[in-house]
C-alpha positions as YAML, in Angstrom:
chain: A
units: angstrom
residues:
- id: 1
  name: UNK
  ca: [78.71, 100.14, 103.39]
- id: 2
  name: UNK
  ca: [82.31, 99.44, 102.02]
- id: 3
  name: UNK
  ca: [83.87, 101.97, 102.45]
- id: 4
  name: UNK
  ca: [86.81, 103.02, 100.79]
- id: 5
  name: UNK
  ca: [89.85, 105.50, 101.84]
- id: 6
  name: UNK
  ca: [92.46, 107.34, 99.88]
- id: 7
  name: UNK
  ca: [95.74, 109.26, 100.71]
- id: 8
  name: UNK
  ca: [98.60, 110.06, 98.58]
- id: 9
  name: UNK
  ca: [97.44, 112.81, 96.73]
- id: 10
  name: UNK
  ca: [99.85, 116.25, 96.95]
- id: 11
  name: UNK
  ca: [101.38, 118.64, 94.44]
- id: 12
  name: UNK
  ca: [104.24, 117.94, 92.18]
- id: 13
  name: UNK
  ca: [106.07, 119.46, 89.58]
- id: 14
  name: UNK
  ca: [105.47, 118.71, 86.20]
- id: 15
  name: UNK
  ca: [107.55, 115.13, 85.73]
- id: 16
  name: UNK
  ca: [107.39, 114.71, 88.94]
- id: 17
  name: UNK
  ca: [105.76, 111.39, 90.81]
- id: 18
  name: UNK
  ca: [102.79, 110.78, 92.97]
- id: 19
  name: UNK
  ca: [102.00, 107.66, 94.64]
- id: 20
  name: UNK
  ca: [98.16, 107.16, 95.26]
- id: 21
  name: UNK
  ca: [96.37, 104.79, 98.04]
- id: 22
  name: UNK
  ca: [93.29, 103.32, 98.73]
- id: 23
  name: UNK
  ca: [92.16, 100.71, 101.37]
- id: 24
  name: UNK
  ca: [88.83, 98.92, 101.59]
- id: 25
  name: UNK
  ca: [87.44, 97.83, 104.79]
- id: 26
  name: UNK
  ca: [85.80, 95.36, 103.73]
- id: 27
  name: UNK
  ca: [86.67, 91.76, 101.68]
- id: 28
  name: UNK
  ca: [88.56, 92.27, 98.73]
- id: 29
  name: UNK
  ca: [86.42, 93.29, 96.33]
- id: 30
  name: UNK
  ca: [86.08, 91.76, 92.74]
- id: 31
  name: UNK
  ca: [87.13, 95.15, 90.85]
- id: 32
  name: UNK
  ca: [89.01, 98.24, 92.33]
- id: 33
  name: UNK
  ca: [89.57, 100.78, 89.93]
- id: 34
  name: UNK
  ca: [90.62, 104.99, 90.44]
- id: 35
  name: UNK
  ca: [88.89, 107.54, 87.96]
- id: 36
  name: UNK
  ca: [89.55, 110.93, 88.00]
- id: 37
  name: UNK
  ca: [88.03, 114.15, 87.39]
- id: 38
  name: UNK
  ca: [88.19, 117.99, 86.88]
- id: 39
  name: UNK
  ca: [85.55, 120.70, 86.75]
- id: 40
  name: UNK
  ca: [83.55, 120.83, 84.33]
- id: 41
  name: UNK
  ca: [84.43, 117.22, 82.67]
- id: 42
  name: UNK
  ca: [83.26, 113.68, 82.94]
- id: 43
  name: UNK
  ca: [85.18, 111.30, 85.44]
- id: 44
  name: UNK
  ca: [87.29, 109.54, 83.40]
- id: 45
  name: UNK
  ca: [89.08, 106.48, 83.90]
- id: 46
  name: UNK
  ca: [92.54, 105.45, 84.41]
- id: 47
  name: UNK
  ca: [92.95, 102.11, 85.61]
- id: 48
  name: UNK
  ca: [90.70, 98.98, 86.24]
- id: 49
  name: UNK
  ca: [92.09, 95.67, 88.57]
- id: 50
  name: UNK
  ca: [90.43, 92.33, 88.64]
- id: 51
  name: UNK
  ca: [90.39, 90.36, 92.00]
- id: 52
  name: UNK
  ca: [93.83, 87.95, 90.57]
- id: 53
  name: UNK
  ca: [94.01, 89.67, 87.33]
- id: 54
  name: UNK
  ca: [95.84, 92.18, 86.04]
- id: 55
  name: UNK
  ca: [95.33, 96.24, 85.73]
- id: 56
  name: UNK
  ca: [93.95, 98.03, 82.33]
- id: 57
  name: UNK
  ca: [94.95, 101.69, 81.90]
- id: 58
  name: UNK
  ca: [93.03, 104.32, 80.55]
- id: 59
  name: UNK
  ca: [94.63, 105.46, 77.16]
- id: 60
  name: UNK
  ca: [95.57, 108.65, 78.47]
- id: 61
  name: UNK
  ca: [98.05, 107.58, 81.63]
- id: 62
  name: UNK
  ca: [99.31, 104.80, 79.82]
- id: 63
  name: UNK
  ca: [103.10, 103.92, 79.57]
- id: 64
  name: UNK
  ca: [103.30, 106.48, 82.62]
- id: 65
  name: UNK
  ca: [101.04, 104.87, 85.41]
- id: 66
  name: UNK
  ca: [100.93, 101.56, 87.20]
- id: 67
  name: UNK
  ca: [98.55, 100.13, 88.67]
- id: 68
  name: UNK
  ca: [98.87, 97.24, 91.51]
- id: 69
  name: UNK
  ca: [96.64, 95.84, 94.33]
- id: 70
  name: UNK
  ca: [97.52, 93.67, 97.82]
- id: 71
  name: UNK
  ca: [95.03, 91.45, 98.53]
- id: 72
  name: UNK
  ca: [96.70, 91.01, 102.11]
- id: 73
  name: UNK
  ca: [96.22, 95.09, 102.86]
- id: 74
  name: UNK
  ca: [93.35, 95.06, 100.60]
- id: 75
  name: UNK
  ca: [94.42, 97.57, 98.86]
- id: 76
  name: UNK
  ca: [95.12, 99.18, 95.72]
- id: 77
  name: UNK
  ca: [98.10, 101.65, 94.53]
- id: 78
  name: UNK
  ca: [98.54, 104.06, 91.41]
- id: 79
  name: UNK
  ca: [101.62, 104.84, 91.06]
- id: 80
  name: UNK
  ca: [101.84, 107.89, 88.73]
- id: 81
  name: UNK
  ca: [105.26, 108.90, 86.59]
- id: 82
  name: UNK
  ca: [106.23, 111.48, 84.29]
- id: 83
  name: UNK
  ca: [103.00, 113.91, 85.77]
- id: 84
  name: UNK
  ca: [101.85, 116.68, 83.19]
- id: 85
  name: UNK
  ca: [99.91, 119.82, 84.43]
- id: 86
  name: UNK
  ca: [96.97, 117.02, 82.39]
- id: 87
  name: UNK
  ca: [97.10, 114.69, 85.14]
- id: 88
  name: UNK
  ca: [96.26, 117.68, 87.54]
- id: 89
  name: UNK
  ca: [92.38, 116.15, 88.97]
- id: 90
  name: UNK
  ca: [90.72, 114.57, 91.94]
- id: 91
  name: UNK
  ca: [91.59, 110.99, 91.76]
- id: 92
  name: UNK
  ca: [88.44, 109.06, 93.39]
- id: 93
  name: UNK
  ca: [88.92, 104.93, 94.35]
- id: 94
  name: UNK
  ca: [86.21, 102.92, 93.23]
- id: 95
  name: UNK
  ca: [85.10, 99.88, 94.11]
- id: 96
  name: UNK
  ca: [82.25, 97.03, 92.64]
- id: 97
  name: UNK
  ca: [81.59, 93.25, 93.46]
- id: 98
  name: UNK
  ca: [79.89, 92.76, 89.21]
- id: 99
  name: UNK
  ca: [82.03, 94.45, 87.26]
- id: 100
  name: UNK
  ca: [85.42, 95.58, 86.18]
- id: 101
  name: UNK
  ca: [86.06, 97.99, 83.76]
- id: 102
  name: UNK
  ca: [87.90, 101.24, 83.19]
- id: 103
  name: UNK
  ca: [85.85, 102.78, 80.27]
- id: 104
  name: UNK
  ca: [83.44, 103.76, 82.07]
- id: 105
  name: UNK
  ca: [82.16, 104.46, 86.37]
- id: 106
  name: UNK
  ca: [78.88, 102.79, 85.07]
- id: 107
  name: UNK
  ca: [78.51, 100.04, 87.99]
- id: 108
  name: UNK
  ca: [80.70, 100.99, 90.66]
- id: 109
  name: UNK
  ca: [79.00, 101.76, 93.41]
- id: 110
  name: UNK
  ca: [81.25, 102.68, 96.07]
- id: 111
  name: UNK
  ca: [83.31, 105.35, 96.22]
- id: 112
  name: UNK
  ca: [85.83, 106.87, 98.04]
- id: 113
  name: UNK
  ca: [86.36, 110.78, 98.69]
- id: 114
  name: UNK
  ca: [88.16, 111.38, 96.55]
- id: 115
  name: UNK
  ca: [92.19, 112.97, 96.84]
- id: 116
  name: UNK
  ca: [93.34, 115.48, 94.99]
- id: 117
  name: UNK
  ca: [96.80, 115.78, 92.92]
- id: 118
  name: UNK
  ca: [97.89, 119.08, 91.66]
- id: 119
  name: UNK
  ca: [100.23, 119.05, 88.94]
- id: 120
  name: UNK
  ca: [101.90, 122.41, 88.31]
- id: 121
  name: UNK
  ca: [104.47, 123.72, 85.34]
...
């Protein structure tokens, strides 16, 4: 079982920043990604990062969020700037050895426990 451990969530005021981390307790996976979900809504892709490649972002976070990977630490980061109340959600890290996409969570068998991000106005 591949374990993903997230950290860095919390509460911040609109316009603020947070940085999330996700460390994989396994070898570097082909794809690591961030998704988010609020109650009653479908899970939304935030960023995906293919091994050796560059990140792709969901439309709602482009220009504000930056994903990066540290292959030595086997960690995926998500720097979130200029946060709005619409960014309030539980953020999940996911990993896949076969696919890398941001617009759907299909094909991601491994998931972290989630970390809460709350943005207040």
